[in-house]
Amino acid sequence: QSALTQPPSVSGSPGQSVTISCTGTSSDFLNYNRVSWYQQPPGTAPKLMIYEVSYRPSGVPDRFSGSKSGNTASLTISGLQAEDEADYYCSSYTPNSTVFGGGTKLTVL
Amino acid sequence: QVQLQESGPGLVKPSQTLSLTCIVSGASISSRSYYWSWIRQPAGKGLEWIGRVYPSANTDYNPSLKSRVTILVDTSKNHFSLKLSSVTAADTAVYFCAGYGDVYSYRSLDVWGKGTTVTVSS
């Protein structure tokens, strides 16, 4: 059982916005700004999309944004595009481990 | 640009030891630019963090796997390795190697290999 809970699936139409939540079951996991988000299209390796809650690596479109409130982190994708269809994983870094959420499948309708 | 490539047997018999290697190019494995990690993903399921190794060769492991896992660094070959003992069918998965970059304060996995499929079966 993951210590980070994500909804199994979300969906949206092109141009719309969707938000994926990531809730920690322990305050340790989301107590610090060490949350990352990864995108994984089918059959590929994960790709870092957001680090330290809300920062985008170079090359990631600004349609992707992250935030955190209390024990819940969120990834918002605005202006949905067909290419955004993928699995998304949150993760939290701790001094002794990294924990992944269970993943959320984003379907672009 | 740092690139990672996993290699190793695609088929391992139950009770044996799974051994994989991650070849690092574009960076020295002994530099402090990266910490190195292994992650796995059973078919149709989510990501599971296995562990990480530091340039000092110190390690952190997933508590659920700790008794069976060893991650080592080989600076002479610029690669790091994963050994998982006493495997069962539950260890069948795609195994990824990845790196935590100093650009991201070593807290995010910003470089990944393509993954290699390991099946545990007799």
Tab-separated table of N, CA, C and O in Angstrom, chain A residues 45-102:
chain	number	residue	atom	x	y	z
A	45	ALA	N	9.731	5.266	-20.158
A	45	ALA	CA	10.208	5.547	-18.809
A	45	ALA	C	9.549	6.817	-18.278
A	45	ALA	O	9.156	7.698	-19.052
A	46	PRO	N	9.418	6.945	-16.976
A	46	PRO	CA	8.887	8.189	-16.413
A	46	PRO	C	9.763	9.390	-16.744
A	46	PRO	O	10.971	9.253	-16.948
A	47	LYS	N	9.124	10.557	-16.766
A	47	LYS	CA	9.818	11.811	-17.038
A	47	LYS	C	9.469	12.811	-15.934
A	47	LYS	O	8.286	12.957	-15.589
A	48	LEU	N	10.474	13.468	-15.391
A	48	LEU	CA	10.252	14.463	-14.344
A	48	LEU	C	9.539	15.681	-14.924
A	48	LEU	O	10.019	16.297	-15.876
A	49	MET	N	8.392	16.035	-14.309
A	49	MET	CA	7.608	17.172	-14.791
A	49	MET	C	7.589	18.334	-13.791
A	49	MET	O	7.523	19.494	-14.186
A	50	ILE	N	7.616	18.005	-12.499
A	50	ILE	CA	7.573	19.010	-11.437
A	50	ILE	C	8.507	18.549	-10.318
A	50	ILE	O	8.505	17.365	-9.958
A	51	TYR	N	9.299	19.476	-9.767
A	51	TYR	CA	10.118	19.154	-8.607
A	51	TYR	C	9.903	20.203	-7.517
A	51	TYR	O	9.476	21.317	-7.800
A	52	GLU	N	10.197	19.787	-6.293
A	52	GLU	CA	10.011	20.666	-5.122
A	52	GLU	C	8.662	21.367	-5.173
A	52	GLU	O	8.566	22.596	-5.043
A	53	VAL	N	7.645	20.565	-5.348
A	53	VAL	CA	6.221	20.950	-5.301
A	53	VAL	C	5.749	21.698	-6.540
A	53	VAL	O	4.698	21.365	-7.097
A	54	SER	N	6.516	22.731	-6.969
A	54	SER	CA	5.930	23.636	-7.961
A	54	SER	C	6.890	24.108	-9.048
A	54	SER	O	6.518	24.975	-9.848
A	55	TYR	N	8.080	23.571	-9.097
A	55	TYR	CA	9.060	24.031	-10.079
A	55	TYR	C	9.102	23.102	-11.291
A	55	TYR	O	9.027	21.885	-11.159
A	56	ARG	N	9.231	23.694	-12.460
A	56	ARG	CA	9.289	22.931	-13.709
A	56	ARG	C	10.722	22.830	-14.207
A	56	ARG	O	11.399	23.857	-14.334
A	57	PRO	N	11.166	21.610	-14.543
A	57	PRO	CA	12.472	21.485	-15.209
A	57	PRO	C	12.432	22.179	-16.567
A	57	PRO	O	11.351	22.375	-17.148
A	58	SER	N	13.598	22.530	-17.050
A	58	SER	CA	13.694	23.143	-18.358
A	58	SER	C	13.060	22.245	-19.413
A	58	SER	O	13.276	21.027	-19.421
A	59	GLY	N	12.234	22.837	-20.268
A	59	GLY	CA	11.617	22.080	-21.347
A	59	GLY	C	10.207	21.595	-21.047
A	59	GLY	O	9.506	21.156	-21.958
A	60	VAL	N	9.790	21.647	-19.806
A	60	VAL	CA	8.423	21.245	-19.464
A	60	VAL	C	7.495	22.444	-19.690
A	60	VAL	O	7.753	23.536	-19.173
A	61	PRO	N	6.422	22.236	-20.460
A	61	PRO	CA	5.523	23.361	-20.763
A	61	PRO	C	4.928	23.978	-19.505
A	61	PRO	O	4.679	23.281	-18.516
A	62	ASP	N	4.677	25.293	-19.569
A	62	ASP	CA	4.108	25.966	-18.392
A	62	ASP	C	2.633	25.642	-18.202
A	62	ASP	O	1.995	26.147	-17.280
A	63	ARG	N	2.085	24.770	-19.043
A	63	ARG	CA	0.725	24.257	-18.817
A	63	ARG	C	0.689	23.344	-17.588
A	63	ARG	O	-0.381	23.073	-17.047
A	64	PHE	N	1.848	22.868	-17.200
A	64	PHE	CA	1.951	21.990	-16.044
A	64	PHE	C	2.344	22.824	-14.821
A	64	PHE	O	3.325	23.570	-14.861
A	65	SER	N	1.575	22.676	-13.750
A	65	SER	CA	1.879	23.409	-12.533
A	65	SER	C	1.606	22.541	-11.319
A	65	SER	O	0.772	21.634	-11.356
A	66	GLY	N	2.333	22.816	-10.236
A	66	GLY	CA	2.173	22.044	-9.021
A	66	GLY	C	1.937	22.939	-7.829
A	66	GLY	O	2.344	24.108	-7.807
A	67	SER	N	1.288	22.375	-6.829
A	67	SER	CA	1.019	23.104	-5.600
A	67	SER	C	0.873	22.125	-4.451
A	67	SER	O	0.835	20.908	-4.651
A	68	LYS	N	0.809	22.660	-3.238
A	68	LYS	CA	0.635	21.808	-2.061
A	68	LYS	C	-0.131	22.575	-1.008
A	68	LYS	O	0.119	23.779	-0.790
A	69	SER	N	-1.040	21.879	-0.347
A	69	SER	CA	-1.771	22.463	0.773
A	69	SER	C	-1.915	21.394	1.842
A	69	SER	O	-2.544	20.359	1.611
A	70	GLY	N	-1.311	21.643	2.977
A	70	GLY	CA	-1.361	20.638	4.039
A	70	GLY	C	-0.724	19.349	3.580
A	70	GLY	O	0.406	19.335	3.088
A	71	ASN	N	-1.459	18.261	3.705
A	71	ASN	CA	-0.961	16.930	3.343
A	71	ASN	C	-1.300	16.516	1.919
A	71	ASN	O	-1.165	15.343	1.572
A	72	THR	N	-1.758	17.456	1.104
A	72	THR	CA	-2.147	17.127	-0.271
A	72	THR	C	-1.376	17.992	-1.270
A	72	THR	O	-1.392	19.217	-1.184
A	73	ALA	N	-0.693	17.304	-2.192
A	73	ALA	CA	-0.052	17.974	-3.311
A	73	ALA	C	-0.930	17.802	-4.542
A	73	ALA	O	-1.701	16.837	-4.638
A	74	SER	N	-0.816	18.719	-5.483
A	74	SER	CA	-1.651	18.673	-6.680
A	74	SER	C	-0.846	19.020	-7.916
A	74	SER	O	0.043	19.876	-7.868
A	75	LEU	N	-1.181	18.345	-9.006
A	75	LEU	CA	-0.641	18.647	-10.323
A	75	LEU	C	-1.803	19.120	-11.185
A	75	LEU	O	-2.808	18.409	-11.295
A	76	THR	N	-1.674	20.286	-11.762
A	76	THR	CA	-2.704	20.811	-12.654
A	76	THR	C	-2.143	20.931	-14.063
A	76	THR	O	-1.032	21.449	-14.254
A	77	ILE	N	-2.902	20.423	-15.003
A	77	ILE	CA	-2.544	20.527	-16.415
A	77	ILE	C	-3.616	21.360	-17.084
A	77	ILE	O	-4.796	20.980	-17.091
A	78	SER	N	-3.228	22.503	-17.595
A	78	SER	CA	-4.188	23.373	-18.262
A	78	SER	C	-4.023	23.257	-19.769
A	78	SER	O	-2.970	22.809	-20.255
A	79	GLY	N	-5.056	23.644	-20.508
A	79	GLY	CA	-4.989	23.560	-21.964
A	79	GLY	C	-4.630	22.163	-22.426
A	79	GLY	O	-3.709	21.975	-23.220
A	80	LEU	N	-5.382	21.169	-21.935
A	80	LEU	CA	-5.086	19.768	-22.233
A	80	LEU	C	-4.834	19.524	-23.716
A	80	LEU	O	-5.546	20.046	-24.578
A	81	GLN	N	-3.823	18.701	-23.970
A	81	GLN	CA	-3.525	18.280	-25.336
A	81	GLN	C	-3.506	16.756	-25.383
A	81	GLN	O	-3.268	16.095	-24.373
A	82	ALA	N	-3.726	16.215	-26.554
A	82	ALA	CA	-3.769	14.765	-26.729
A	82	ALA	C	-2.474	14.112	-26.229
A	82	ALA	O	-2.496	13.018	-25.652
A	83	GLU	N	-1.367	14.788	-26.416
A	83	GLU	CA	-0.065	14.236	-26.015
A	83	GLU	C	0.105	14.163	-24.501
A	83	GLU	O	1.060	13.559	-24.021
A	84	ASP	N	-0.816	14.772	-23.743
A	84	ASP	CA	-0.720	14.711	-22.278
A	84	ASP	C	-1.260	13.397	-21.727
A	84	ASP	O	-1.103	13.113	-20.536
A	85	GLU	N	-1.908	12.605	-22.570
A	85	GLU	CA	-2.470	11.336	-22.113
A	85	GLU	C	-1.339	10.410	-21.672
A	85	GLU	O	-0.444	10.079	-22.453
A	86	ALA	N	-1.372	10.042	-20.398
A	86	ALA	CA	-0.284	9.272	-19.798
A	86	ALA	C	-0.659	8.928	-18.364
A	86	ALA	O	-1.702	9.359	-17.865
A	87	ASP	N	0.196	8.147	-17.716
A	87	ASP	CA	0.087	7.935	-16.270
A	87	ASP	C	0.940	8.987	-15.575
A	87	ASP	O	2.033	9.332	-16.043
A	88	TYR	N	0.441	9.480	-14.451
A	88	TYR	CA	1.165	10.487	-13.680
A	88	TYR	C	1.370	9.981	-12.253
A	88	TYR	O	0.446	9.451	-11.636
A	89	TYR	N	2.583	10.154	-11.763
A	89	TYR	CA	2.934	9.698	-10.422
A	89	TYR	C	3.483	10.847	-9.597
A	89	TYR	O	4.362	11.594	-10.056
A	90	CYS	N	2.977	10.963	-8.372
A	90	CYS	CA	3.630	11.861	-7.435
A	90	CYS	C	4.660	11.052	-6.660
A	90	CYS	O	4.606	9.828	-6.611
A	91	SER	N	5.611	11.747	-6.102
A	91	SER	CA	6.566	11.077	-5.225
A	91	SER	C	7.029	12.049	-4.163
A	91	SER	O	6.965	13.266	-4.333
A	92	SER	N	7.473	11.490	-3.071
A	92	SER	CA	7.985	12.300	-1.971
A	92	SER	C	9.330	11.759	-1.538
A	92	SER	O	9.494	10.553	-1.349
A	93	TYR	N	10.280	12.657	-1.447
A	93	TYR	CA	11.631	12.293	-0.993
A	93	TYR	C	11.715	12.446	0.519
A	93	TYR	O	11.243	13.435	1.081
A	94	THR	N	12.286	11.441	1.174
A	94	THR	CA	12.614	11.565	2.593
A	94	THR	C	14.095	11.253	2.747
A	94	THR	O	14.703	10.696	1.832
A	95	PRO	N	14.691	11.578	3.868
A	95	PRO	CA	16.132	11.306	4.031
A	95	PRO	C	16.499	9.835	3.867
A	95	PRO	O	17.648	9.521	3.574
A	96	ASN	N	15.538	8.924	4.036
A	96	ASN	CA	15.856	7.507	3.962
A	96	ASN	C	15.224	6.778	2.789
A	96	ASN	O	15.499	5.592	2.582
A	97	SER	N	14.378	7.469	2.014
A	97	SER	CA	13.677	6.758	0.942
A	97	SER	C	13.061	7.733	-0.034
A	97	SER	O	13.130	8.947	0.138
A	98	THR	N	12.473	7.157	-1.052
A	98	THR	CA	11.562	7.884	-1.947
A	98	THR	C	10.298	7.047	-2.033
A	98	THR	O	10.373	5.822	-2.151
A	99	VAL	N	9.158	7.689	-1.943
A	99	VAL	CA	7.884	6.980	-2.015
A	99	VAL	C	7.097	7.493	-3.210
A	99	VAL	O	7.046	8.709	-3.450
A	100	PHE	N	6.502	6.583	-3.950
A	100	PHE	CA	5.658	6.950	-5.089
A	100	PHE	C	4.187	6.772	-4.731
A	100	PHE	O	3.823	5.871	-3.970
A	101	GLY	N	3.355	7.625	-5.321
A	101	GLY	CA	1.927	7.398	-5.271
A	101	GLY	C	1.550	6.249	-6.198
A	101	GLY	O	2.376	5.780	-6.992
A	102	GLY	N	0.312	5.823	-6.118
A	102	GLY	CA	-0.133	4.682	-6.904
A	102	GLY	C	-0.320	4.975	-8.391
A	102	GLY	O	-0.473	4.053	-9.181
